[in-house]
Amino acid sequence: MPAESHSLSQGKEINAKKDGKPMKRSGSSMNFKKLVPRILRTASMKNLFKSKKPRTPVDVVRNTRSLLLYLESATDAAGKPKRDEKMEQLDAHIRELKSILYGVDDSEPVAEACAQLTQEFFHEDTLRLLIHTLPKFNFEARKEATQIVANLQRQPVQSRLIASDYLEANLDLMDLLITGYEDPVNALHFGAMLRESIRHQVVARYVLKSEHLKKFFDYVQLPNFDVASDAAATFKELLTRHKSTVSEFLTINYRWFFVDFNSKLLESTNYMTRRYAIKLLGDILLDRSNSNVMIRYVSSKENMRVQMNLLRESQKNIQIDAFHVFKLFVANQCKPADIVNILCANKSKLIRFFDGFTIEKEDEMFESDKAQIIKEIEELQPTTPITCSGELCKPIAV
């Protein structure tokens, strides 16, 4: 036999034997050979060996929109496995949108990519879909979606904030966000989106003029502390951010607004509500843009009654903030006669109270204001004989 044939024959014998026993081809080996082609035919494996073209920001937004549309129309009858799969895909897209807008790790976001994403997001009305479907997200996706919306409010496209134009044409979305405070699970997410939207003056004006504004008097007193605090932050933003809009609103709606502010907030039985309200009132009245509103407020004996009662509170924080409002009544150079008479009727008690009124840290401005108030009250003379009685003239505790 030729050497080559002998070698091949010998090789076959060696392969066919092990430890002197013939080797059999196992069934598992045959099954594996059949399994490999199946694995290679699966979508995941095809994608593994297929060169992927990176998705553009526009692609990511469009794919996200498709997933949101599915989620919005999906019913309980829809197959759970498919819903779970779509939710997984949506979570991944939400994370990708966030990474484009905020950057990844130490890398800064690319301005052009952010602009493309922003333009597509608002052009295709994706924000509306996101707000409608947000309650169906898991917690992490809700949180990241809220951050995305916040970022989009500030993204310039060709030097313009197109978010403002979009919201002006879709102001009804603010109705959804405001009433979101009534849903404890999603309230903080809707509240954060609402505050970011209020950055645009056209949105703030709409909310101030809407009937929804009155709901905030209740929202800031909700039993859920976190939700109430968030609503309080939004209410403050509405009443302090856009100076000219706020001044116009308070001038037109002065009567009902301050009646509700006094009775529902400043005279609330809840300490935290009173503390929040007196601080906010000071911010409003001491803002120069609201000077006309301030003069009107400090010319009312009913308003002064409320402040004098707050000065009598046992909580120092409320007393101090009430002091900064009360001093406006005293400093007013055009005090109405009834205000003068009430101050005169309480002159001795007020002076004794302010003499002993101190704060923990030394504050030259506070001491100066207090000295000026005492001086003003000492020099006051009643315009008519003092005959008033009751709550307005009740002495302040010292």
Coordinates of C-alpha atoms in Angstrom, one line a residue:
M1 CA 0.0 0.0 0.0
P2 CA 1.4 3.5 -0.8
A3 CA 2.6 5.5 2.2
E4 CA -0.1 8.2 1.7
S5 CA -2.9 5.6 1.7
H6 CA -1.4 3.9 4.7
S7 CA -1.3 7.2 6.6
L8 CA -5.0 8.0 5.8
S9 CA -6.0 4.5 6.8
Q10 CA -4.1 4.8 10.0
G11 CA -5.6 8.2 10.8
K12 CA -9.1 6.7 10.4
E13 CA -8.2 3.9 12.8
I14 CA -6.9 6.3 15.4
N15 CA -10.1 8.5 15.1
A16 CA -12.3 5.4 15.3
K17 CA -10.7 4.2 18.5
K18 CA -10.1 5.5 22.0
D19 CA -8.5 3.4 24.7
G20 CA -8.9 0.4 22.4
K21 CA -12.7 0.9 22.0
P22 CA -14.5 2.0 18.9
M23 CA -15.9 5.6 19.2
K24 CA -19.5 6.3 18.3
R25 CA -20.8 9.5 16.9
S26 CA -23.1 11.0 19.6
G27 CA -26.6 12.2 19.0
S28 CA -25.8 15.5 20.8
S29 CA -23.2 16.2 18.2
M30 CA -25.7 15.6 15.4
N31 CA -28.2 17.9 17.2
F32 CA -25.7 20.7 17.6
K33 CA -25.0 20.6 13.8
K34 CA -28.7 21.0 13.2
L35 CA -29.0 23.8 15.8
V36 CA -26.3 26.1 14.5
P37 CA -28.1 27.0 11.2
R38 CA -31.2 27.8 13.3
I39 CA -29.3 30.1 15.6
L40 CA -27.7 31.9 12.7
R41 CA -31.1 32.5 11.2
T42 CA -32.5 34.3 14.3
A43 CA -32.9 38.1 14.1
S44 CA -30.5 38.8 17.0
M45 CA -27.7 36.8 15.4
K46 CA -28.4 38.4 12.0
N47 CA -28.0 41.8 13.6
L48 CA -24.8 40.7 15.3
F49 CA -23.1 40.0 12.0
K50 CA -24.8 42.8 10.1
S51 CA -23.0 46.2 10.1
K52 CA -25.4 48.7 11.7
K53 CA -25.7 52.2 10.4
P54 CA -25.9 54.6 13.4
R55 CA -29.4 56.1 13.9
T56 CA -29.8 59.8 13.5
P57 CA -31.6 61.9 16.1
V58 CA -34.5 62.2 13.7
D59 CA -34.7 58.4 13.5
V60 CA -34.7 58.1 17.3
V61 CA -37.6 60.5 17.6
R62 CA -39.6 58.9 14.9
N63 CA -39.1 55.4 16.3
T64 CA -40.0 56.8 19.8
R65 CA -43.2 58.3 18.3
S66 CA -44.1 54.9 16.7
L67 CA -43.7 53.2 20.1
L68 CA -45.7 55.9 21.9
L69 CA -48.5 55.5 19.3
Y70 CA -48.6 51.8 20.0
L71 CA -48.6 52.3 23.7
E72 CA -51.4 54.9 23.5
S73 CA -53.7 52.6 21.4
A74 CA -52.7 49.3 23.2
T75 CA -55.6 47.8 25.2
D76 CA -55.6 45.3 28.0
A77 CA -56.6 42.7 25.4
A78 CA -53.3 43.2 23.6
G79 CA -50.8 40.5 24.2
K80 CA -48.7 41.1 27.3
P81 CA -45.5 39.7 25.7
K82 CA -45.8 42.2 22.8
R83 CA -46.5 45.1 25.2
D84 CA -43.5 44.2 27.3
E85 CA -41.3 44.0 24.2
K86 CA -42.5 47.5 23.1
M87 CA -42.0 48.9 26.5
E88 CA -38.4 47.6 26.5
Q89 CA -37.8 49.2 23.2
L90 CA -39.4 52.5 24.4
D91 CA -37.2 52.5 27.5
A92 CA -34.1 52.1 25.3
H93 CA -35.3 55.0 23.0
I94 CA -36.0 57.3 26.0
R95 CA -32.4 56.6 27.3
E96 CA -31.0 57.3 23.8
L97 CA -32.9 60.6 23.6
K98 CA -31.6 61.6 27.0
S99 CA -28.0 60.8 26.0
I100 CA -28.3 62.9 22.9
L101 CA -29.6 65.9 24.8
Y102 CA -27.4 65.6 27.9
G103 CA -24.3 63.8 26.6
V104 CA -22.8 60.5 27.8
D105 CA -20.4 60.4 30.7
D106 CA -17.9 63.2 30.2
S107 CA -18.8 63.9 26.6
E108 CA -20.7 67.1 25.9
P109 CA -23.9 67.0 23.8
V110 CA -23.6 67.9 20.1
A111 CA -25.5 71.1 19.4
E112 CA -26.5 70.1 15.9
A113 CA -27.8 66.7 17.0
C114 CA -29.8 68.4 19.8
A115 CA -31.3 70.9 17.3
Q116 CA -32.3 68.1 15.0
L117 CA -33.9 66.1 17.8
T118 CA -35.7 69.2 19.1
Q119 CA -37.1 70.2 15.7
E120 CA -38.4 66.7 15.0
F121 CA -39.8 66.3 18.5
F122 CA -42.0 69.3 18.3
H123 CA -42.7 69.1 14.5
E124 CA -44.4 65.7 14.9
D125 CA -46.3 66.5 18.1
T126 CA -44.4 63.9 20.1
L127 CA -44.7 65.9 23.3
R128 CA -48.5 65.5 23.3
L129 CA -48.1 61.7 22.9
L130 CA -45.5 61.6 25.6
I131 CA -47.7 63.4 28.1
H132 CA -50.7 61.2 27.3
T133 CA -48.8 58.0 27.7
L134 CA -46.6 58.9 30.6
P135 CA -48.7 57.1 33.2
K136 CA -48.0 53.9 31.4
F137 CA -44.2 54.2 31.7
N138 CA -42.2 52.6 34.5
F139 CA -40.8 55.0 37.1
E140 CA -37.3 55.3 35.6
A141 CA -38.7 56.0 32.1
R142 CA -41.1 58.7 33.6
K143 CA -38.2 60.3 35.4
E144 CA -36.0 60.4 32.2
A145 CA -38.9 61.6 30.0
T146 CA -39.4 64.5 32.5
Q147 CA -35.7 65.4 32.1
I148 CA -36.0 65.2 28.3
V149 CA -39.0 67.6 28.3
A150 CA -37.2 70.0 30.6
N151 CA -34.1 70.1 28.3
L152 CA -36.3 70.6 25.2
Q153 CA -37.8 73.8 26.6
R154 CA -34.3 75.4 26.5
Q155 CA -33.0 74.0 23.2
P156 CA -32.4 76.7 20.5
V157 CA -33.1 75.8 16.9
Q158 CA -31.6 78.5 14.6
S159 CA -31.4 80.8 17.6
R160 CA -35.1 80.4 18.5
L161 CA -36.8 78.5 21.3
I162 CA -39.3 76.6 19.1
A163 CA -40.7 75.0 22.2
S164 CA -42.4 78.3 22.9
D165 CA -44.1 78.4 19.5
Y166 CA -45.2 74.8 19.9
L167 CA -46.7 75.4 23.3
E168 CA -48.5 78.5 22.2
A169 CA -50.3 76.4 19.6
N170 CA -51.0 73.6 22.0
L171 CA -51.9 75.4 25.3
D172 CA -54.5 72.8 26.1
L173 CA -51.6 70.6 27.2
M174 CA -51.2 72.8 30.2
D175 CA -54.7 71.7 31.3
L176 CA -53.4 68.1 31.4
L177 CA -50.3 69.0 33.3
I178 CA -52.1 71.1 35.9
T179 CA -54.7 68.4 36.6
G180 CA -51.9 66.0 36.9
Y181 CA -51.5 67.2 40.5
E182 CA -54.6 65.1 41.2
D183 CA -52.7 61.9 40.4
P184 CA -50.3 61.2 43.3
V185 CA -48.3 58.7 41.2
N186 CA -47.4 61.1 38.4
A187 CA -47.9 64.5 40.1
L188 CA -44.2 65.3 40.5
H189 CA -43.4 64.4 36.9
F190 CA -46.3 66.5 35.5
G191 CA -45.4 69.3 38.0
A192 CA -41.8 69.4 36.8
M193 CA -43.0 69.6 33.1
L194 CA -45.4 72.3 34.0
R195 CA -42.8 74.5 35.7
E196 CA -40.5 74.2 32.7
S197 CA -43.3 75.2 30.4
I198 CA -44.0 78.2 32.5
R199 CA -40.6 79.5 31.6
H200 CA -42.3 80.7 28.4
Q201 CA -44.3 83.8 29.1
V202 CA -47.2 82.8 26.8
V203 CA -47.7 79.7 28.8
A204 CA -47.6 81.6 32.2
R205 CA -50.2 84.1 30.9
Y206 CA -52.5 81.3 29.8
V207 CA -52.3 79.5 33.2
L208 CA -52.8 82.7 35.1
K209 CA -55.9 83.6 33.1
S210 CA -57.4 80.1 33.3
E211 CA -59.8 78.7 35.9
H212 CA -57.1 76.2 36.7
L213 CA -55.2 78.8 38.7
K214 CA -57.8 78.6 41.5
K215 CA -57.0 74.9 42.0
F216 CA -53.6 75.8 43.3
F217 CA -55.1 77.1 46.5
D218 CA -56.2 73.5 47.1
Y219 CA -53.2 71.8 45.6
V220 CA -50.7 73.5 47.9
Q221 CA -52.6 72.0 50.8
L222 CA -52.8 68.4 49.5
P223 CA -52.2 65.8 52.3
N224 CA -49.3 64.3 50.3
F225 CA -46.4 66.6 51.4
D226 CA -44.2 66.1 48.4
V227 CA -47.1 66.8 46.0
A228 CA -48.2 69.9 48.0
S229 CA -44.6 71.2 48.0
D230 CA -44.3 70.7 44.3
A231 CA -47.6 72.5 43.7
A232 CA -46.4 75.4 45.9
A233 CA -43.2 75.7 43.9
T234 CA -45.2 75.9 40.7
F235 CA -47.6 78.5 42.2
K236 CA -44.7 80.6 43.2
E237 CA -43.2 80.4 39.7
L238 CA -46.4 81.5 38.2
L239 CA -46.6 84.5 40.5
T240 CA -43.0 85.7 40.4
R241 CA -41.3 84.8 37.1
H242 CA -42.8 87.0 34.5
K243 CA -43.0 90.4 36.1
S244 CA -45.2 92.3 33.6
T245 CA -47.6 89.4 33.2
V246 CA -48.0 88.9 37.0
S247 CA -48.6 92.6 37.6
E248 CA -51.3 92.7 34.9
F249 CA -52.9 89.6 36.3
L250 CA -52.9 90.9 39.9
T251 CA -54.3 94.3 38.9
I252 CA -57.2 92.8 37.0
N253 CA -57.9 90.0 39.5
Y254 CA -57.0 91.8 42.7
R255 CA -60.3 91.4 44.6
W256 CA -60.9 87.6 44.3
F257 CA -57.3 86.7 44.4
F258 CA -56.4 88.3 47.7
V259 CA -59.7 87.4 49.3
D260 CA -58.8 83.7 48.5
F261 CA -55.1 84.2 49.4
N262 CA -56.0 85.6 52.8
S263 CA -58.8 83.1 53.7
K264 CA -57.5 79.9 52.2
L265 CA -53.7 80.3 52.7
L266 CA -52.8 83.0 55.3
E267 CA -55.6 81.9 57.6
S268 CA -55.2 78.2 57.0
T269 CA -55.1 75.9 60.0
N270 CA -52.0 74.3 58.5
Y271 CA -48.7 75.8 59.8
M272 CA -46.7 74.9 56.6
T273 CA -49.4 76.5 54.4
R274 CA -49.4 79.7 56.5
R275 CA -45.6 79.8 56.5
Y276 CA -45.4 79.3 52.7
A277 CA -48.1 81.9 52.0
I278 CA -46.7 84.7 54.1
K279 CA -43.3 84.3 52.5
L280 CA -44.8 84.3 49.0
L281 CA -46.9 87.3 49.8
G282 CA -43.8 89.2 50.8
D283 CA -42.1 88.2 47.5
I284 CA -45.1 89.5 45.6
L285 CA -45.6 92.8 47.4
L286 CA -41.9 93.7 47.7
D287 CA -41.4 93.3 43.9
R288 CA -41.1 96.8 42.3
S289 CA -43.2 95.7 39.3
N290 CA -46.2 95.2 41.7
S291 CA -45.9 98.6 43.5
N292 CA -49.5 99.6 42.6
V293 CA -50.8 96.2 43.9
M294 CA -48.8 96.7 47.1
I295 CA -50.2 100.1 47.7
R296 CA -53.7 98.8 47.3
Y297 CA -53.0 95.8 49.6
V298 CA -51.6 97.9 52.5
S299 CA -54.5 100.3 52.3
S300 CA -56.9 97.6 53.5
K301 CA -57.7 97.3 57.2
E302 CA -58.8 93.7 56.6
N303 CA -55.4 92.8 55.1
M304 CA -53.8 94.5 58.1
R305 CA -55.9 92.5 60.5
V306 CA -54.6 89.3 58.9
Q307 CA -51.0 90.5 59.3
M308 CA -51.5 91.6 62.9
N309 CA -52.8 88.1 63.7
L310 CA -49.8 86.5 62.0
L311 CA -47.5 88.7 64.2
R312 CA -49.2 87.1 67.2
E313 CA -48.2 83.6 66.0
S314 CA -46.0 81.5 68.3
Q315 CA -43.8 80.4 65.4
K316 CA -40.9 82.8 64.9
N317 CA -40.6 82.1 61.2
I318 CA -44.1 83.3 60.5
Q319 CA -43.7 86.3 62.8
I320 CA -40.6 87.4 60.9
D321 CA -42.2 87.1 57.4
A322 CA -45.3 88.8 58.7
F323 CA -43.1 91.6 60.1
H324 CA -41.7 92.3 56.6
V325 CA -45.3 92.7 55.2
F326 CA -46.6 94.6 58.2
K327 CA -43.9 97.2 57.9
L328 CA -45.4 98.2 54.5
F329 CA -48.6 99.2 56.2
V330 CA -46.8 101.4 58.7
A331 CA -44.4 102.9 56.1
N332 CA -47.2 103.8 53.7
Q333 CA -47.2 107.6 53.5
C334 CA -50.8 107.7 52.4
K335 CA -52.4 105.6 55.1
P336 CA -56.2 105.6 55.0
A337 CA -57.8 107.0 58.2
D338 CA -59.1 103.6 59.4
I339 CA -55.5 102.2 59.2
V340 CA -54.1 105.1 61.2
N341 CA -56.8 104.7 63.8
I342 CA -56.2 101.0 64.2
L343 CA -52.5 101.5 64.6
C344 CA -53.1 104.3 67.2
A345 CA -55.5 102.1 69.1
N346 CA -52.8 99.5 69.4
K347 CA -49.9 101.9 69.8
S348 CA -48.6 101.0 73.2
K349 CA -48.9 97.2 72.6
L350 CA -47.2 97.4 69.2
I351 CA -44.3 99.4 70.6
R352 CA -43.8 97.0 73.4
F353 CA -44.0 94.0 71.0
F354 CA -41.5 95.4 68.6
D355 CA -39.1 96.5 71.4
G356 CA -38.8 92.8 72.4
F357 CA -39.0 91.4 68.9
T358 CA -35.6 89.9 68.0
I359 CA -34.1 87.3 65.6
E360 CA -31.4 84.8 66.2
K361 CA -28.7 86.3 63.9
E362 CA -27.7 89.9 64.1
D363 CA -29.1 91.8 61.1
E364 CA -28.6 95.5 60.7
M365 CA -31.3 95.9 58.1
F366 CA -33.8 94.2 60.4
E367 CA -32.9 96.4 63.3
S368 CA -33.1 99.5 61.2
D369 CA -36.5 98.5 59.8
K370 CA -37.8 97.8 63.3
A371 CA -36.5 101.1 64.7
Q372 CA -38.2 102.9 61.8
I373 CA -41.5 101.2 62.5
I374 CA -41.4 102.0 66.2
K375 CA -40.7 105.7 65.3
E376 CA -43.5 105.8 62.8
I377 CA -46.0 104.3 65.2
E378 CA -44.9 106.6 68.1
E379 CA -45.6 109.7 65.9
L380 CA -49.0 108.6 64.7
Q381 CA -52.0 110.6 65.7
P382 CA -55.6 109.4 65.3
T383 CA -57.7 111.2 62.7
T384 CA -60.9 110.6 64.7
P385 CA -61.6 109.6 68.3
I386 CA -60.6 106.0 68.8
T387 CA -63.8 104.0 69.4
C388 CA -63.1 100.9 67.3
S389 CA -63.3 97.5 69.1
G390 CA -63.0 93.8 68.3
E391 CA -60.5 91.8 66.3
L392 CA -58.9 94.8 64.6
C393 CA -57.9 96.3 67.9
K394 CA -57.1 93.2 69.8
P395 CA -53.8 93.7 71.5
I396 CA -50.7 91.8 70.2
A397 CA -49.3 89.3 72.7
V398 CA -45.9 90.3 74.1

